[in-house]
Structures are given as structure tokens and as C-alpha cells.
Backbone as a chain_set.jsonl record, in Angstrom:
{"seq": "MADRPIYVIDDEPEMCRSLALLLSTDGSPARSFSSADVFLDMLDRLSPGIIISDVMMPGTDGIELLACLAARERDDPVIIIAGHADVPLAVKALQAGALDLLEKPFEAKALFAAIAAARRRTTDLDAARATLISLSRREREVLSFIIDGATTKEIALKLTISPRTVETYRAHLMEKTGADSIPMLVRLGIHAGLG", "coords": {"N": [[118.984, 103.82, 117.014], [119.519, 104.737, 113.55], [117.575, 107.069, 111.536], [115.647, 105.462, 108.81], [116.066, 105.921, 105.593], [114.434, 107.985, 103.126], [112.302, 107.31, 100.378], [110.915, 108.959, 97.526], [108.423, 108.532, 95.233], [107.435, 109.291, 92.247], [105.687, 110.4, 89.119], [105.95, 112.977, 88.494], [108.403, 115.398, 87.778], [108.623, 117.868, 89.476], [107.077, 117.466, 91.476], [108.657, 115.764, 92.958], [110.901, 116.976, 93.37], [109.773, 119.323, 95.08], [109.198, 117.898, 97.198], [111.294, 116.805, 98.211], [112.724, 119.205, 98.82], [111.43, 120.196, 100.657], [111.287, 117.8, 102.631], [114.049, 117.95, 103.422], [114.207, 120.142, 104.998], [113.511, 119.366, 107.349], [115.722, 117.839, 107.857], [115.49, 115.549, 106.749], [117.008, 113.877, 104.212], [115.815, 113.023, 100.773], [115.353, 110.31, 98.482], [114.881, 110.28, 95.285], [112.373, 108.878, 92.787], [111.489, 108.374, 89.345], [109.466, 106.82, 88.691], [107.322, 103.715, 89.947], [108.257, 101.418, 88.705], [111.201, 102.073, 88.167], [111.963, 102.157, 90.712], [111.52, 99.426, 91.945], [113.04, 98.07, 90.575], [115.333, 98.806, 91.419], [115.11, 97.739, 94.067], [116.321, 95.732, 95.582], [118.9, 96.891, 96.081], [118.585, 98.835, 97.972], [118.296, 99.936, 101.053], [115.918, 99.231, 103.898], [113.316, 101.418, 104.322], [111.4, 104.337, 104.352], [108.705, 104.983, 102.452], [107.152, 107.029, 99.914], [104.654, 107.22, 97.769], [103.047, 108.331, 94.806], [99.974, 107.628, 93.672], [98.738, 107.159, 91.107], [100.621, 106.544, 88.578], [102.482, 105.989, 85.37], [102.738, 102.969, 84.156], [103.625, 100.543, 86.719], [101.337, 101.182, 89.472], [100.619, 103.111, 92.785], [99.214, 101.577, 94.315], [99.548, 98.864, 93.298], [102.389, 98.73, 93.574], [102.459, 98.284, 96.433], [101.519, 95.73, 96.602], [103.771, 94.436, 95.18], [105.761, 95.05, 96.849], [104.962, 93.478, 99.283], [105.167, 90.95, 98.16], [107.709, 90.725, 97.904], [108.525, 90.531, 100.181], [109.097, 92.941, 101.838], [108.839, 95.238, 104.18], [108.641, 98.083, 104.132], [107.27, 101.074, 105.37], [104.478, 102.546, 103.635], [103.419, 105.319, 102.393], [100.787, 106.931, 100.743], [100.302, 109.096, 98.14], [97.895, 111.168, 96.751], [96.268, 112.771, 93.672], [93.661, 113.197, 93.523], [91.789, 112.047, 96.086], [89.221, 109.541, 96.9], [86.984, 107.93, 99.029], [86.686, 105.591, 98.219], [89.323, 104.865, 97.083], [90.9, 105.581, 99.238], [90.39, 103.326, 101.13], [91.052, 101.286, 99.619], [93.803, 101.54, 99.507], [94.73, 101.454, 102.051], [94.012, 99.102, 102.507], [95.657, 97.421, 101.053], [98.063, 97.725, 102.499], [98.962, 100.248, 102.754], [100.303, 102.889, 105.127], [99.257, 105.338, 105.265], [97.284, 107.884, 103.661], [97.725, 110.596, 101.621], [95.846, 113.732, 100.407], [96.883, 115.397, 97.707], [96.921, 119.286, 97.284], [98.85, 118.649, 99.951], [99.16, 119.573, 103.529], [102.51, 120.509, 105.056], [102.747, 119.934, 107.76], [101.027, 117.372, 107.601], [102.227, 115.434, 106.202], [104.663, 115.022, 107.738], [103.598, 114.276, 110.163], [102.721, 111.997, 109.155], [105.1, 110.671, 108.547], [106.375, 110.507, 110.721], [104.583, 108.856, 112.037], [105.243, 106.402, 110.496], [107.834, 106.056, 111.278], [107.608, 105.096, 114.137], [106.268, 102.96, 113.532], [108.264, 101.336, 112.156], [110.159, 101.313, 114.426], [108.819, 100.048, 116.241], [108.474, 97.558, 114.737], [111.358, 96.844, 114.611], [111.987, 96.514, 117.375], [110.191, 94.193, 118.167], [111.367, 92.371, 116.283], [113.796, 92.076, 117.223], [113.125, 91.057, 119.581], [111.888, 88.665, 119.105], [114.016, 87.196, 118.367], [115.373, 86.805, 120.653], [113.956, 84.745, 121.992], [113.471, 81.122, 122.794], [113.821, 78.425, 121.04], [111.274, 76.901, 121.547], [109.577, 78.731, 122.749], [109.017, 80.013, 120.829], [107.614, 78.663, 119.125], [105.456, 78.308, 121.015], [104.473, 80.666, 121.185], [103.592, 81.015, 118.404], [101.467, 79.53, 118.456], [99.794, 80.414, 120.077], [99.216, 82.89, 118.489], [97.844, 81.79, 116.719], [95.436, 81.117, 117.97], [94.966, 78.879, 119.56], [94.319, 77.056, 122.356], [95.339, 76.789, 125.892], [95.334, 73.942, 126.552], [95.146, 72.749, 123.568], [97.531, 73.644, 122.586], [99.424, 72.431, 124.487], [98.894, 69.428, 123.859], [99.473, 69.596, 121.208], [102.462, 70.152, 121.235], [102.969, 68.284, 123.027], [103.498, 68.464, 125.712], [102.859, 69.368, 129.18], [100.034, 71.277, 130.196], [100.649, 73.039, 132.261], [103.171, 73.447, 131.811], [102.969, 74.978, 129.531], [101.558, 77.206, 130.021], [103.734, 78.279, 131.775], [105.723, 78.717, 130.014], [104.155, 80.623, 128.409], [104.003, 82.913, 130.531], [106.816, 83.524, 130.624], [106.992, 84.366, 127.904], [105.449, 86.777, 128.158], [107.085, 87.921, 130.047], [109.609, 88.367, 128.844], [108.723, 89.763, 126.498], [107.306, 92.071, 127.539], [104.924, 92.401, 127.077], [101.404, 93.098, 128.52], [99.083, 91.836, 128.274], [97.217, 89.203, 126.491], [96.462, 89.909, 124.057], [98.012, 91.989, 123.285], [100.503, 90.604, 123.399], [99.913, 88.859, 121.296], [99.919, 90.91, 119.148], [102.5, 91.803, 119.09], [103.855, 89.168, 118.296], [102.911, 89.088, 115.762], [103.882, 91.411, 114.636], [106.427, 90.915, 114.583], [106.784, 88.867, 112.586], [105.761, 86.693, 112.785], [103.027, 86.062, 112.458]], "CA": [[119.039, 103.429, 115.379], [119.388, 105.901, 112.644], [116.342, 107.035, 110.617], [115.479, 104.949, 107.78], [115.982, 106.701, 104.361], [112.934, 108.07, 102.573], [112.295, 107.169, 99.172], [109.727, 109.538, 97.007], [108.333, 108.097, 93.875], [106.283, 110.238, 91.664], [106.252, 110.535, 87.678], [106.126, 114.658, 88.065], [109.496, 115.689, 88.64], [108.184, 118.994, 90.074], [106.588, 117.095, 92.961], [109.757, 115.015, 93.567], [111.795, 118.227, 93.919], [109.408, 119.995, 95.915], [109.072, 116.774, 98.428], [112.651, 116.473, 98.551], [112.989, 120.35, 99.4], [110.28, 120.129, 102.061], [111.97, 116.977, 103.673], [115.386, 118.536, 103.64], [113.886, 121.271, 105.845], [113.171, 118.6, 108.717], [116.782, 117.098, 108.091], [115.316, 114.02, 106.231], [117.014, 113.91, 102.674], [115.015, 111.743, 100.21], [115.991, 110.095, 97.221], [113.487, 110.387, 94.4], [112.297, 108.106, 91.75], [110.486, 108.496, 88.591], [108.557, 105.759, 88.63], [107.601, 102.518, 90.531], [108.958, 100.556, 88.147], [112.308, 102.247, 88.519], [112.243, 102.126, 92.331], [111.28, 98.16, 92.175], [114.211, 97.691, 89.551], [116.63, 99.199, 92.361], [115.041, 97.684, 95.426], [117.385, 94.709, 96.224], [120.021, 97.462, 96.485], [118.068, 99.777, 98.724], [117.829, 99.621, 102.61], [114.578, 99.422, 104.154], [113.165, 102.966, 104.25], [109.948, 105.061, 104.249], [108.17, 105.1, 100.949], [106.302, 108.28, 99.813], [104.819, 107.42, 96.4], [102.05, 108.553, 94.25], [99.216, 106.55, 93.501], [98.668, 107.274, 89.952], [101.441, 106.747, 87.482], [102.366, 104.995, 84.352], [103.599, 101.327, 84.789], [103.142, 100.124, 88.1], [100.887, 102.359, 90.239], [100.852, 102.884, 93.825], [98.373, 100.432, 94.855], [100.284, 97.652, 92.773], [103.656, 98.972, 94.152], [102.31, 97.834, 97.763], [101.421, 94.139, 96.382], [104.98, 94.04, 94.743], [106.391, 95.212, 98.075], [104.702, 92.633, 99.919], [105.56, 89.777, 97.314], [109.079, 90.753, 97.96], [109.095, 90.501, 101.769], [109.62, 94.279, 102.192], [108.2, 96.071, 105.235], [108.871, 99.687, 104.429], [105.785, 101.684, 105.238], [104.173, 103.379, 102.451], [102.591, 106.692, 102.259], [100.26, 107.13, 99.31], [99.812, 110.404, 97.986], [96.971, 111.321, 95.365], [95.502, 114.07, 93.406], [92.237, 113.207, 94.118], [91.64, 110.745, 97.159], [88.049, 109.509, 97.467], [86.736, 107.189, 100.071], [86.983, 103.986, 97.776], [90.82, 104.559, 96.951], [91.774, 105.425, 100.466], [89.945, 101.906, 101.787], [91.79, 100.332, 98.837], [95.155, 101.928, 99.599], [94.905, 100.95, 103.494], [93.692, 97.484, 102.664], [96.64, 96.978, 100.455], [98.926, 98.019, 103.514], [99.596, 101.66, 102.871], [100.137, 103.418, 106.228], [98.537, 106.455, 105.142], [97.179, 108.414, 102.379], [97.398, 112.018, 101.824], [95.492, 114.087, 99.29], [97.594, 116.859, 96.877], [98.068, 119.519, 97.716], [98.61, 118.569, 101.701], [100.131, 120.401, 104.6], [103.782, 119.901, 105.362], [102.607, 119.098, 108.704], [100.261, 116.305, 107.855], [103.382, 114.744, 105.823], [105.657, 114.836, 108.787], [102.898, 113.572, 110.993], [102.656, 110.639, 108.609], [106.623, 110.374, 108.497], [106.611, 110.21, 112.224], [104.166, 107.403, 112.432], [106.23, 105.574, 109.981], [109.052, 105.565, 112.046], [107.358, 104.734, 115.264], [106.079, 101.685, 113.175], [109.558, 100.729, 111.998], [110.98, 101.384, 115.446], [108.104, 98.875, 116.597], [109.003, 96.074, 114.118], [112.601, 96.353, 115.079], [111.865, 96.082, 118.747], [109.619, 92.893, 117.974], [112.04, 91.158, 115.937], [114.823, 91.618, 118.359], [112.731, 90.366, 120.856], [111.775, 87.304, 118.59], [115.528, 86.7, 118.221], [115.76, 86.15, 122.097], [112.902, 83.638, 122.437], [114.079, 79.933, 122.767], [112.961, 77.711, 119.687], [109.934, 76.399, 122.056], [109.066, 79.723, 123.105], [108.431, 80.547, 119.553], [106.505, 77.687, 118.759], [104.171, 78.551, 121.784], [104.004, 81.807, 120.703], [103.175, 80.788, 117.054], [100.166, 78.541, 118.681], [99.059, 81.461, 120.759], [98.72, 83.762, 117.612], [96.814, 80.951, 115.655], [94.42, 81.22, 118.657], [95.054, 77.728, 120.087], [94.023, 77.233, 123.91], [96.409, 75.982, 126.612], [95.314, 72.57, 126.243], [95.678, 72.456, 122.399], [99.295, 73.785, 122.457], [100.005, 71.133, 125.184], [98.574, 68.304, 123.096], [100.539, 69.657, 119.788], [103.772, 70.063, 121.601], [103.111, 67.044, 123.866], [103.693, 69.173, 127.018], [101.679, 69.702, 130.042], [99.358, 72.587, 129.956], [101.106, 73.874, 133.288], [104.335, 74.116, 131.018], [102.609, 75.965, 128.151], [101.344, 78.437, 130.933], [105.025, 78.997, 132.066], [106.182, 79.386, 128.572], [103.269, 81.953, 128.201], [104.439, 83.689, 131.483], [108.007, 83.649, 129.986], [106.865, 85.163, 126.727], [104.97, 87.975, 128.498], [108.031, 88.749, 130.64], [110.624, 88.782, 127.876], [108.375, 90.788, 125.671], [106.885, 93.066, 128.112], [103.328, 92.484, 126.769], [100.726, 92.883, 129.618], [97.989, 91.031, 127.913], [97.355, 88.159, 125.444], [96.309, 90.554, 122.692], [99.465, 92.892, 123.15], [101.36, 89.652, 122.895], [99.734, 88.467, 119.792], [100.127, 91.817, 118.104], [103.951, 91.602, 119.036], [104.146, 88.315, 117.652], [102.511, 89.445, 114.552], [104.863, 92.305, 114.095], [107.694, 90.015, 114.433], [106.678, 88.075, 111.631], [104.885, 84.931, 113.212], [101.626, 85.561, 112.31]], "C": [[118.683, 104.587, 114.554], [118.154, 105.661, 111.723], [116.604, 106.178, 109.609], [115.313, 106.18, 106.544], [114.427, 106.942, 103.996], [113.097, 108.232, 101.173], [110.948, 107.716, 98.486], [109.613, 108.908, 95.542], [106.931, 108.975, 93.262], [106.837, 110.739, 90.301], [106.463, 112.203, 87.42], [107.466, 114.97, 88.964], [109.566, 116.953, 89.492], [107.966, 118.573, 91.495], [107.659, 116.282, 93.675], [110.85, 116.145, 94.108], [111.368, 118.942, 95.054], [109.331, 118.978, 97.156], [110.4, 116.921, 98.862], [113.102, 117.817, 99.205], [112.572, 120.437, 100.847], [110.994, 118.96, 102.975], [113.431, 117.289, 104.23], [115.212, 119.478, 104.799], [113.981, 120.55, 107.533], [114.594, 117.556, 108.872], [116.371, 115.721, 107.503], [115.689, 114.161, 104.494], [116.296, 112.566, 102.096], [115.838, 111.518, 99.077], [114.913, 109.817, 96.56], [113.535, 109.243, 93.182], [111.225, 108.558, 90.612], [109.171, 107.904, 88.233], [108.542, 104.454, 89.5], [108.281, 101.698, 90.173], [110.516, 100.418, 88.123], [112.783, 102.019, 89.903], [112.298, 100.507, 92.416], [112.904, 97.587, 91.566], [115.797, 97.542, 90.732], [116.282, 98.492, 94.027], [115.808, 96.774, 96.134], [118.469, 95.506, 96.591], [119.741, 98.574, 97.493], [117.81, 99.25, 100.127], [116.553, 99.921, 102.643], [114.505, 100.996, 104.292], [111.259, 103.157, 104.376], [109.553, 105.488, 102.81], [107.172, 106.245, 100.874], [105.915, 108.132, 98.334], [103.277, 107.75, 95.961], [101.36, 107.848, 93.736], [98.926, 106.186, 92.043], [99.939, 107.547, 88.998], [101.534, 105.761, 86.476], [103.115, 103.756, 84.743], [102.872, 101.152, 85.915], [102.678, 101.261, 88.902], [101.013, 102.111, 91.782], [100.164, 101.893, 94.76], [99.16, 99.042, 94.388], [102.003, 97.399, 93.436], [103.492, 98.179, 95.763], [102.134, 96.376, 97.578], [102.927, 93.524, 96.009], [105.763, 94.141, 96.09], [106.332, 93.834, 99.085], [105.232, 91.22, 99.393], [107.041, 89.653, 97.632], [109.629, 90.823, 99.514], [109.507, 91.81, 102.28], [108.434, 94.997, 103.127], [108.03, 97.642, 105.285], [107.423, 100.265, 104.229], [105.771, 102.73, 104.167], [103.242, 104.59, 102.711], [101.99, 106.894, 100.816], [99.766, 108.57, 99.266], [99.035, 110.715, 96.783], [96.392, 112.731, 95.051], [94.181, 114.439, 93.831], [91.976, 111.749, 94.985], [90.15, 110.779, 97.673], [88.068, 108.427, 98.552], [87.087, 105.716, 99.708], [88.482, 103.951, 97.568], [91.627, 104.693, 98.147], [91.426, 103.938, 101.15], [90.792, 100.978, 100.702], [93.279, 100.333, 99.048], [95.559, 101.317, 101.022], [94.902, 99.413, 103.4], [94.717, 96.76, 101.897], [97.968, 97.234, 101.037], [99.36, 99.231, 103.541], [99.626, 101.895, 104.423], [99.25, 104.636, 106.375], [98.275, 107.072, 103.94], [96.586, 109.73, 102.337], [97.084, 112.741, 100.468], [96.221, 115.278, 98.813], [96.46, 117.882, 96.849], [97.843, 119.186, 99.389], [99.651, 119.43, 102.509], [101.401, 119.704, 104.782], [103.378, 119.22, 106.744], [101.611, 117.671, 109.049], [101.438, 115.304, 107.209], [104.231, 114.367, 106.627], [104.938, 114.318, 109.778], [102.981, 112.07, 110.543], [104.129, 109.722, 108.57], [106.73, 109.875, 110.019], [105.949, 109.04, 112.481], [104.756, 106.354, 111.808], [107.246, 105.312, 110.5], [108.696, 105.273, 113.423], [107.089, 103.218, 114.841], [107.466, 100.673, 113.116], [110.492, 100.513, 113.24], [110.448, 100.08, 116.231], [108.481, 97.495, 116.189], [110.332, 95.973, 114.501], [112.664, 95.9, 116.498], [111.101, 94.479, 118.717], [110.609, 91.824, 117.541], [113.248, 90.802, 116.813], [114.249, 90.879, 119.559], [112.287, 88.806, 120.36], [113.099, 86.428, 118.615], [116.124, 86.169, 119.404], [114.999, 85.191, 122.761], [113.845, 82.489, 122.157], [113.18, 79.507, 121.298], [111.287, 77.195, 120.433], [109.255, 77.288, 122.307], [108.354, 80.168, 121.822], [107.455, 80.187, 118.722], [105.109, 77.945, 119.464], [103.35, 79.838, 121.351], [103.241, 81.892, 119.421], [101.52, 80.266, 117.358], [99.416, 79.667, 119.416], [98.536, 82.406, 119.743], [97.753, 83.072, 116.825], [95.592, 80.965, 116.586], [94.063, 79.556, 119.339], [95.046, 78.102, 121.714], [95.166, 76.361, 124.36], [96.531, 74.58, 126.227], [95.703, 72.075, 124.879], [96.986, 72.292, 122.119], [99.742, 72.622, 123.406], [99.92, 69.788, 124.326], [99.472, 68.339, 121.715], [101.823, 69.422, 120.115], [104.011, 68.942, 122.64], [103.977, 67.32, 125.038], [102.687, 69.323, 127.841], [101.062, 70.814, 130.051], [99.98, 73.452, 131.008], [102.619, 74.51, 132.635], [104.044, 75.107, 130.155], [102.42, 77.156, 129.1], [102.77, 78.785, 131.228], [105.615, 79.272, 130.831], [105.455, 80.662, 128.309], [103.768, 82.955, 129.101], [106.019, 84.4, 131.004], [107.917, 84.673, 128.93], [106.156, 86.672, 127.249], [105.961, 88.722, 129.081], [109.091, 89.227, 129.578], [110.035, 89.942, 126.865], [107.872, 92.087, 125.993], [105.454, 93.503, 127.945], [102.766, 92.252, 128.089], [99.365, 92.256, 129.308], [98.436, 90.139, 126.798], [97.281, 88.923, 123.984], [97.373, 91.374, 122.525], [100.437, 91.678, 122.705], [101.184, 89.046, 121.472], [100.12, 89.526, 118.699], [101.87, 91.937, 117.884], [104.5, 90.638, 117.855], [104.03, 88.514, 116.056], [103.574, 90.258, 113.679], [106.234, 91.722, 113.766], [107.786, 89.108, 113.176], [106.103, 86.528, 111.723], [103.676, 84.835, 112.75], [101.074, 85.714, 110.881]], "O": [[117.717, 105.312, 114.791], [117.758, 104.588, 111.267], [117.8, 106.007, 109.368], [114.557, 107.147, 106.63], [113.464, 106.307, 104.425], [113.849, 109.084, 100.698], [109.905, 107.114, 98.741], [110.588, 108.803, 94.798], [105.818, 109.176, 93.747], [107.928, 111.285, 90.138], [107.001, 112.66, 86.412], [107.653, 114.887, 90.178], [110.553, 117.097, 90.213], [108.476, 119.105, 92.482], [107.582, 116.121, 94.893], [111.486, 116.055, 95.158], [112.156, 119.249, 95.95], [109.444, 119.547, 98.242], [110.558, 117.197, 100.051], [113.869, 117.684, 100.159], [113.22, 120.678, 101.866], [111.258, 119.298, 104.129], [113.847, 116.905, 105.322], [116.158, 119.568, 105.582], [114.392, 121.083, 108.563], [114.655, 116.678, 109.733], [117.037, 114.753, 107.871], [114.844, 114.478, 103.656], [116.193, 111.466, 102.638], [116.771, 112.229, 98.703], [113.997, 109.175, 97.073], [114.594, 108.811, 92.728], [110.166, 109.072, 90.973], [108.171, 108.36, 87.679], [109.646, 104.021, 89.831], [108.995, 101.082, 90.965], [111.136, 99.355, 88.081], [113.949, 101.712, 90.147], [113.283, 100.156, 93.065], [113.671, 96.823, 92.152], [116.737, 96.756, 90.841], [117.024, 98.679, 94.991], [115.99, 96.993, 97.331], [119.176, 94.997, 97.461], [120.707, 99.248, 97.852], [117.163, 98.219, 100.312], [115.975, 100.626, 101.816], [115.508, 101.707, 104.36], [110.311, 102.376, 104.45], [110.185, 106.333, 102.176], [106.375, 106.376, 101.803], [106.612, 108.748, 97.528], [102.36, 107.447, 96.724], [102.011, 107.063, 93.046], [98.866, 104.995, 91.738], [100.229, 108.703, 88.693], [100.835, 104.75, 86.543], [104.002, 103.696, 85.595], [101.711, 101.522, 86.094], [103.411, 102.234, 89.074], [101.463, 101.024, 92.144], [100.624, 101.522, 95.84], [99.328, 98.177, 95.247], [102.604, 96.352, 93.674], [104.446, 97.523, 96.183], [102.639, 95.694, 98.469], [103.288, 92.412, 96.395], [106.448, 93.158, 96.37], [107.318, 93.262, 99.551], [105.695, 90.417, 100.203], [107.57, 88.541, 97.624], [110.763, 91.08, 99.918], [110.314, 91.796, 103.209], [107.293, 95.226, 102.725], [107.475, 98.3, 106.165], [106.642, 100.051, 103.302], [106.658, 103.524, 103.855], [102.237, 104.424, 103.403], [102.727, 107.004, 99.836], [99.034, 109.118, 100.091], [99.603, 110.49, 95.715], [96.113, 113.607, 95.869], [93.711, 115.479, 94.294], [91.991, 110.615, 94.504], [89.731, 111.582, 98.506], [89.164, 108.041, 98.96], [87.572, 104.864, 100.452], [88.987, 102.884, 97.915], [92.735, 104.173, 98.275], [92.372, 103.423, 101.746], [91.162, 99.877, 101.108], [93.96, 99.332, 98.825], [96.634, 100.728, 101.136], [95.613, 98.649, 104.053], [94.744, 95.534, 102.005], [98.972, 97.051, 100.349], [100.229, 99.457, 104.383], [98.962, 101.089, 105.075], [98.622, 104.908, 107.399], [99.076, 106.815, 103.042], [95.481, 110.076, 102.753], [97.797, 112.528, 99.488], [96.179, 116.251, 99.567], [95.312, 117.592, 96.513], [96.79, 119.453, 99.969], [100.74, 119.843, 102.11], [101.465, 118.478, 104.695], [103.64, 118.026, 106.893], [101.436, 117.091, 110.121], [101.55, 114.251, 107.837], [104.73, 113.27, 106.377], [105.683, 113.717, 110.552], [103.233, 111.128, 111.294], [104.242, 108.496, 108.565], [107.22, 108.779, 110.289], [106.54, 108.153, 113.097], [104.856, 105.311, 112.453], [107.735, 104.215, 110.231], [109.725, 105.165, 114.089], [107.522, 102.3, 115.538], [107.686, 99.644, 113.754], [111.434, 99.721, 113.199], [111.188, 99.24, 116.742], [108.734, 96.541, 116.926], [110.615, 94.814, 114.804], [113.375, 94.938, 116.789], [111.667, 93.616, 119.388], [110.769, 90.736, 118.093], [113.645, 89.671, 117.092], [114.907, 90.211, 120.356], [112.341, 87.863, 121.15], [113.163, 85.22, 118.841], [117.053, 85.362, 119.429], [115.252, 84.807, 123.903], [114.846, 82.654, 121.46], [112.249, 80.078, 120.729], [110.275, 77.183, 119.733], [108.059, 77.017, 122.194], [107.215, 80.635, 121.833], [106.727, 80.812, 117.95], [104.002, 77.879, 118.929], [102.141, 80.025, 121.215], [102.338, 82.719, 119.296], [100.566, 80.558, 116.637], [98.206, 79.685, 119.19], [97.405, 82.831, 119.976], [96.859, 83.709, 116.267], [94.544, 80.807, 115.96], [92.901, 79.204, 119.543], [95.569, 79.088, 122.233], [95.793, 75.534, 123.698], [97.525, 74.072, 125.709], [96.477, 71.12, 124.81], [97.558, 71.319, 121.627], [100.535, 71.829, 122.9], [100.95, 69.134, 124.163], [100.046, 67.36, 121.237], [102.451, 68.589, 119.461], [105.145, 68.709, 123.06], [104.956, 66.643, 125.353], [101.56, 69.423, 127.355], [101.902, 71.682, 129.814], [99.912, 74.659, 130.776], [103.089, 75.627, 132.849], [104.803, 76.065, 130.007], [103.172, 78.116, 128.93], [103.01, 79.906, 130.779], [106.076, 80.412, 130.77], [106.073, 81.686, 128.016], [104.032, 84.017, 128.538], [106.258, 85.606, 131.054], [108.599, 85.698, 128.961], [106.443, 87.672, 126.591], [106.007, 89.937, 128.889], [109.382, 90.42, 129.496], [110.733, 90.882, 126.484], [107.874, 93.047, 125.223], [104.894, 94.498, 128.406], [103.304, 91.446, 128.848], [98.548, 92.211, 130.228], [99.538, 90.155, 126.251], [97.922, 88.581, 122.991], [97.71, 91.47, 121.345], [101.111, 91.814, 121.684], [102.094, 88.799, 120.681], [100.545, 89.205, 117.589], [102.417, 92.117, 116.796], [105.208, 90.937, 116.893], [104.896, 88.162, 115.255], [104.009, 90.007, 112.555], [106.963, 92.052, 112.831], [108.878, 88.663, 112.822], [106.071, 85.585, 110.932], [103.147, 83.736, 112.584], [99.931, 85.341, 110.618]]}, "num_chains": 1, "name": "protein.A"}
């Protein structure tokens, strides 16, 4: 699978230029946007990517951008960059869904490490979705109940099947997803959008 495009959002033209130049040295061309509002106006025409966004901008800021992406059901990983990153800001950004927060000026290796983590995350999401597509309707139902924390007996009652059948479905789910534990199965289901 080809790497997702990288979108740089910063109201400082020099920062956009320097990030685009830095990313090009790694063979990762970037598309720049002067504000989150400009980016959001074009979002429906943009393929899923990796977003590097300043936190403090006129109009929609980086934290609000995360909420807008979630509301529009986009799962593009977001790396927030900030001139002054204190602990409360970092916590707020991560709680809002940012993958990472880097304080300016940051080293190139820190940015490339964050991008590598974002690429791993998108690969995991794509694999989880592909697995979900391969599941039968009943397997998806059982997985949804497992994610919700239902016991085997509760699932059997809700689906009007025997507990033994639920266990068979669970075994098939473990085999199809490659999960070696229920917590891993739950994580995969959440990544695939069932949680």
C-alpha cells in the first residue's frame, strides 16, 4: 500500500516551506495549508493522509481541528506542533485524538519518528478494516458484543444461540484476526470501527 499523503497546516508560510523541504528529503512530499479552515474546506476532496498541524492558528485551532475530523469521521493521524507545549496542552491534544505533540523547534528525527508511528497506525487500521470485511454478519455481531464486555452467556441470550456456538464464533474470530487474546481481539475490533 502506498504511503498516505502528508498535509502540513500552519499559518506561518516559512514553517510550511521548511517542513515541506524537510519531508522531501525523506521522499515524503507534503501539501501545505495556511489554516485549518482552508484544510477543512478541501477535506472532502482529499484522500486520507497524515496531518501535521500547528496548535495555535487564527480561526480553527489544532485542537478544534481534531474535533472537526472526528465529527466528519476522518481517522487521519494528527501530529500537533506547538511553539510552547506545556503538560496541560499535551494532555488536551492527546485526549482530543492527536497521535503526538512536538514542541518547536523539534529535531528532524522526532518528526520522522512521529510520521513512522502514524504510518504504522494507518497500516494497522487498514488491516483491521480488511479483516472486518472478511467476517460474516454473525461474527461481527459476536465481536460487537465482546467489545461491549458481554459474557458468553449474555451473548448467547441476546443472539438466541447456545453458549457453545458463541465460543465457536469466538474461536473463528481469533483465528481470522490472528488475535492471541481477547484484549487483542477487542483492540482489533475497535480499530476496525466496531467500538
